[in-house]
Short mmCIF file of C-alpha atoms in Angstrom, two decimals:
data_model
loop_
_atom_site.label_atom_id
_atom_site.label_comp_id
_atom_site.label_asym_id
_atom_site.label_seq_id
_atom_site.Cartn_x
_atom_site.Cartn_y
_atom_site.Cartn_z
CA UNK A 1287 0.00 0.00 0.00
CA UNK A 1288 1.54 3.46 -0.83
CA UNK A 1289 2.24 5.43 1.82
CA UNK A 1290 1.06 9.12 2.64
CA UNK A 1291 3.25 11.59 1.19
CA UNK A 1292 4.41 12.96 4.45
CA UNK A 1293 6.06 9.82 5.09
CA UNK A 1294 8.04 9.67 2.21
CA UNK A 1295 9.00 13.39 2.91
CA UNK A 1296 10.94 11.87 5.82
CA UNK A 1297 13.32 9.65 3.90
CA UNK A 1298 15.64 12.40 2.65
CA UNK A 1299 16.09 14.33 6.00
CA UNK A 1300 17.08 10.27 7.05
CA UNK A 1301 19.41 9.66 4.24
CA UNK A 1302 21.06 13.51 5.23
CA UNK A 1303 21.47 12.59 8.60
CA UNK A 1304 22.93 9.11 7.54
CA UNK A 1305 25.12 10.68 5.49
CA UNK A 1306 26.27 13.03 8.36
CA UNK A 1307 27.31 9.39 10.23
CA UNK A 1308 24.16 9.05 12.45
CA UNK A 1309 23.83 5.38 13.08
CA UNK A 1310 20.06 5.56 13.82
CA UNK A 1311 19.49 7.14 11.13
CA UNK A 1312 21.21 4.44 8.45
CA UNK A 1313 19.10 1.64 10.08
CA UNK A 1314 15.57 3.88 9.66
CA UNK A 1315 16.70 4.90 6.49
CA UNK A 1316 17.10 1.51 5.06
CA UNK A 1317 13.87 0.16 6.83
CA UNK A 1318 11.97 3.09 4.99
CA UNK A 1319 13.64 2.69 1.88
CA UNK A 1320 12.24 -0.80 1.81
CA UNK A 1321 8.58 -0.03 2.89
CA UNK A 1322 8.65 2.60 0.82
CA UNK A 1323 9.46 1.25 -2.65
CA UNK A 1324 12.22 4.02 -3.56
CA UNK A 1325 14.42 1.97 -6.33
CA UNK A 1326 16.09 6.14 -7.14
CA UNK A 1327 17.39 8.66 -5.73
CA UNK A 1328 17.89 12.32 -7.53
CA UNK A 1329 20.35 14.33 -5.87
CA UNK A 1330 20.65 18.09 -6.32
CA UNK A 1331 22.65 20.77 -4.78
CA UNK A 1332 20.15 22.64 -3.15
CA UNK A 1333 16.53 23.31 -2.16
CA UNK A 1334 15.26 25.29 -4.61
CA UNK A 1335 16.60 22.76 -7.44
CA UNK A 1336 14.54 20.18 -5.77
CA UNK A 1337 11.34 22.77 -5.70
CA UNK A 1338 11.64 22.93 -9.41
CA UNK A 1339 11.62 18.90 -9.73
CA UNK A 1340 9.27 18.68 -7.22
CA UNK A 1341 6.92 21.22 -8.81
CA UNK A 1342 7.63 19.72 -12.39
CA UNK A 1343 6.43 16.16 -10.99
CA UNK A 1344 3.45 17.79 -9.44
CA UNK A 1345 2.31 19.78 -13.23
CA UNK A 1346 3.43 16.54 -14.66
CA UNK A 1347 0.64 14.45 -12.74
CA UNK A 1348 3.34 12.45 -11.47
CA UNK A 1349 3.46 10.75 -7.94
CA UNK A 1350 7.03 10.32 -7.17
CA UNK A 1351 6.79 8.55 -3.99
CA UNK A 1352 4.49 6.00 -5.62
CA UNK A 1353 7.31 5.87 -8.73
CA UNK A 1354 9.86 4.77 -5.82
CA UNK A 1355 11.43 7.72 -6.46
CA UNK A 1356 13.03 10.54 -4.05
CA UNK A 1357 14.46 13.70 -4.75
CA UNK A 1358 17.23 14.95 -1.94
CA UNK A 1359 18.44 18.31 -1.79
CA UNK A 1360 22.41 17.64 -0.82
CA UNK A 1361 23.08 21.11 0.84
CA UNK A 1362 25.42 22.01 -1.56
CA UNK A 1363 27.68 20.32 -4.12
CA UNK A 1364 30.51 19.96 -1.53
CA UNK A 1365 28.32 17.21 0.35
CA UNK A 1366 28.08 14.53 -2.59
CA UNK A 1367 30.42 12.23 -1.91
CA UNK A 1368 28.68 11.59 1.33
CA UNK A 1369 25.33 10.85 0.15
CA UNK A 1370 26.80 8.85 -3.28
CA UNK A 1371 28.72 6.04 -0.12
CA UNK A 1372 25.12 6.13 1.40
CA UNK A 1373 23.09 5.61 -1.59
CA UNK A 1374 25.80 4.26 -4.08
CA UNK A 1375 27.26 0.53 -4.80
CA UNK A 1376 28.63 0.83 -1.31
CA UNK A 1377 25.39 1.58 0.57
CA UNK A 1378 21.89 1.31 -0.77
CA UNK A 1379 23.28 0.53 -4.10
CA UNK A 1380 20.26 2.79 -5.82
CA UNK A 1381 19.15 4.14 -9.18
CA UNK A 1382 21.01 7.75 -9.21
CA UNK A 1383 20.10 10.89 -11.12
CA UNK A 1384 20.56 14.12 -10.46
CA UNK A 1385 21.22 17.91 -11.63
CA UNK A 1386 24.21 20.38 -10.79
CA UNK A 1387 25.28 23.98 -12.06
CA UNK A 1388 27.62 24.19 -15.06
CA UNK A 1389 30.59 25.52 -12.38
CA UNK A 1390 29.89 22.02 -10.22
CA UNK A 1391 30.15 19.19 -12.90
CA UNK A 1392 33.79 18.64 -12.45
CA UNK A 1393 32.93 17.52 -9.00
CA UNK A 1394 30.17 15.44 -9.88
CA UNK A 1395 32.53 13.60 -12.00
CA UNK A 1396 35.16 13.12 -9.57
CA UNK A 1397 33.11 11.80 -7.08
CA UNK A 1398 30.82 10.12 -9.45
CA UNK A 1399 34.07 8.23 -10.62
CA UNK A 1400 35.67 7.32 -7.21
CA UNK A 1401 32.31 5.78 -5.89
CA UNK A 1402 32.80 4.02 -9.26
CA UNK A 1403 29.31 4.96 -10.62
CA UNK A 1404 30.79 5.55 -14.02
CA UNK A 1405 34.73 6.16 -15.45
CA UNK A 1406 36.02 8.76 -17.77
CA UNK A 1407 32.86 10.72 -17.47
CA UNK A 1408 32.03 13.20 -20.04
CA UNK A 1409 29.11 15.47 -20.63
CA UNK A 1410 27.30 13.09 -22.44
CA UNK A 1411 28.24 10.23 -20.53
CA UNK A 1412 26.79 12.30 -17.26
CA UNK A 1413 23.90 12.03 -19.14
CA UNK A 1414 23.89 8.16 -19.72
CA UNK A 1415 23.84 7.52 -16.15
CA UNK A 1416 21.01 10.00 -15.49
CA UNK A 1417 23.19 13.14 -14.60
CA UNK A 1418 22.77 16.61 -15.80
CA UNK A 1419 24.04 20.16 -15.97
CA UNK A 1420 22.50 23.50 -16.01
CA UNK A 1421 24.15 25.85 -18.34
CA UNK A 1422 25.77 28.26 -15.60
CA UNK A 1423 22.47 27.47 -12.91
CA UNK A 1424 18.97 26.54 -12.28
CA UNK A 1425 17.87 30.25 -12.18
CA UNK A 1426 20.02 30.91 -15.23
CA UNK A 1427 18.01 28.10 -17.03
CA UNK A 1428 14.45 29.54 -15.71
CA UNK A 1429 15.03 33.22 -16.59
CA UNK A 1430 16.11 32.28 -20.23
CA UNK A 1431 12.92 29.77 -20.46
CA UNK A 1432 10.27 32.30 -19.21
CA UNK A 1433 12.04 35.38 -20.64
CA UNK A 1434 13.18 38.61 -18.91
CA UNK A 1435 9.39 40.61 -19.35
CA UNK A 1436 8.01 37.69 -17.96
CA UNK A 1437 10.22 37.14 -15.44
CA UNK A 1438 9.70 40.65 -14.08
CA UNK A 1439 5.81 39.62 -14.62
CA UNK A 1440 6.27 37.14 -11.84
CA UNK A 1441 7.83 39.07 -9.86
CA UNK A 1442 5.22 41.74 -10.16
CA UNK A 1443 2.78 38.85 -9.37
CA UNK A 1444 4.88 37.79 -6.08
CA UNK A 1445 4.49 41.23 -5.00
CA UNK A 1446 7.67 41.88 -5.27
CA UNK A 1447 7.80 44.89 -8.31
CA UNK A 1448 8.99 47.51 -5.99
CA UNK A 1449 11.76 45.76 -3.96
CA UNK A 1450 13.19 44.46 -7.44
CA UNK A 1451 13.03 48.55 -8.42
CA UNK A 1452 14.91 49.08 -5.68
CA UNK A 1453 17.20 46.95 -6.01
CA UNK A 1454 17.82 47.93 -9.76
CA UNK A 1455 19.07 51.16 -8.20
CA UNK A 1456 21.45 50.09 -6.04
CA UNK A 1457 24.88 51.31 -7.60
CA UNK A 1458 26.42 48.10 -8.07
CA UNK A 1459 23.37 46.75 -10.24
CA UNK A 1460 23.08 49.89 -12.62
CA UNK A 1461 25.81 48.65 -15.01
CA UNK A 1462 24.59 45.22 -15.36
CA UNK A 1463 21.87 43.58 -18.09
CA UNK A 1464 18.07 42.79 -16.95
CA UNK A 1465 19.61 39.09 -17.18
CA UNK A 1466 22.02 39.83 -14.48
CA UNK A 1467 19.96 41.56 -12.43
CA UNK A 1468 17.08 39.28 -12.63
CA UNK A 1469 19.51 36.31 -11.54
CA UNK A 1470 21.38 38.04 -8.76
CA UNK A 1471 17.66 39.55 -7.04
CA UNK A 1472 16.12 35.94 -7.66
CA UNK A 1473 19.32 34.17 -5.84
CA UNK A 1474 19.78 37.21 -3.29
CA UNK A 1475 18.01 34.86 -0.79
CA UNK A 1476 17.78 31.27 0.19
CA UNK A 1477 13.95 31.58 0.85
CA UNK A 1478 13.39 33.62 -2.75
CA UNK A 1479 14.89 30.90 -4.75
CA UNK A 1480 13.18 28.17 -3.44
CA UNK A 1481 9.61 30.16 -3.98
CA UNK A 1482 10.54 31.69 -7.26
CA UNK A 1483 12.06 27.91 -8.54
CA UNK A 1484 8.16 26.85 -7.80
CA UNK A 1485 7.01 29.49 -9.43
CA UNK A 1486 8.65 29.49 -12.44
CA UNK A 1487 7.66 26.19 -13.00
CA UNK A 1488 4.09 26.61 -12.41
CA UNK A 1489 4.27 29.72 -14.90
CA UNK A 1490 6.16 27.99 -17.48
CA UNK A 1491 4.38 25.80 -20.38
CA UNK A 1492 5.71 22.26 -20.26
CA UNK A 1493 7.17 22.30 -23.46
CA UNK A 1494 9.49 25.24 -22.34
CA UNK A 1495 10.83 23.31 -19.03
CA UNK A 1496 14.14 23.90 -20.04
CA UNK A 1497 16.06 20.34 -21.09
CA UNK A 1498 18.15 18.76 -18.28
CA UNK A 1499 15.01 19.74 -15.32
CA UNK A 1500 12.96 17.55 -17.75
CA UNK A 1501 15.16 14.85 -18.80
CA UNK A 1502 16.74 13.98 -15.28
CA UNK A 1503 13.05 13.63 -14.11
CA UNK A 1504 12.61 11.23 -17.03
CA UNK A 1505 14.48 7.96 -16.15
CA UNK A 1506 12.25 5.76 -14.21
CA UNK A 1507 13.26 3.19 -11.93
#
């Protein structure tokens, strides 16, 4: 019998902790994994990544807990090689996706290739294995999918049309391009990017998803 959403919501925050060395939380994490069904794991670097997927799944009409599949925000790139020895060949030995900035995929090779997921790891061979890279960032990848009037549309719609004025003004933003600016007020805070991510999503038509938050969502278990 699937279980209620909420319950699979607990299985990442378990595999984190596990990953940080709590013992208690490797056996519980295993135990859920099994009554759970989750054959795959997505990793990405950070919450608002996952919001995207999340909110991409959700347009989508997609269950992902009743796919088996769970999609863990890693706290940063820094942090992979401790989730790839709980969830790789050495741990829970699971079906691995995920997504990472353009700057970060040098990492995710490295430690892709020393948990031995993979060897000589190009681009497209990221891809293979269910791994892929957003041209500079997730924001970078929104903004150029919606466009920059639209973009300032949503922000308009998230209430936000005078702080962005503001912030236009500031003398270190009057040199740079609407794209700049749009990416730097949109990734100025932790809480903004996760909202806006969700946002965009939900604003975007699914043919316009830009590529690698639609194709790493597209391997099944």
């Amino acid at each position: 019998m699937p279980q209620p959403p909420e319950v699979a919501e607990s299985f990442p925050a378990l595999v984190a902790a596990w990953a940080l060395g709590s013992a208690d939380a490797a056996d519980a994490g295993r135990d859920l994994a099994t009554r759970l069904g989750i054959h795959r794991v997505i990793l990405v670097e950070g919450v608002s990544d996952r919001a995207a997927l999340l909110a991409l799944a959700e347009r989508q009409d997609r269950r992902l807990e009743v796919e088996g599949i769970s999609v863990i925000a890693m706290g940063g790139v820094t942090n992979i090689g401790r989730f790839l020895r709980v969830l790789g060949p050495q741990g829970l030995d699971m079906s691995l996706g995920g997504l990472c900035d353009a700057g970060d995929e040098g990492v995710f090779r490295r430690y892709l290739e020393t948990a031995s997921i993979g060897s000589g790891l190009t681009r497209d061979r990221l891809e293979t294995l269910g791994f892929y890279v957003c041209v500079r960032d997730l924001e970078d990848e929104l903004i150029r999918a919606l466009g920059t009037d639209a973009t300032q549309q949503l922000i308009a719609d998230e209430g936000e049309a005078a702080i962005f004025r503001t912030f236009q003004n500031q003398p270190f933003q009057r040199g740079r391009t609407i794209e700049q600016q749009l990416h730097r007020f949109i990734g100025t805070l932790g809480g903004r990017k996760e909202r806006y991510a969700r946002a965009f999503i939900e604003h975007l038509a699914l043919d316009a998803v830009p590529q690698p938050i639609e194709q790493v969502l597209e391997v099944r278990p």
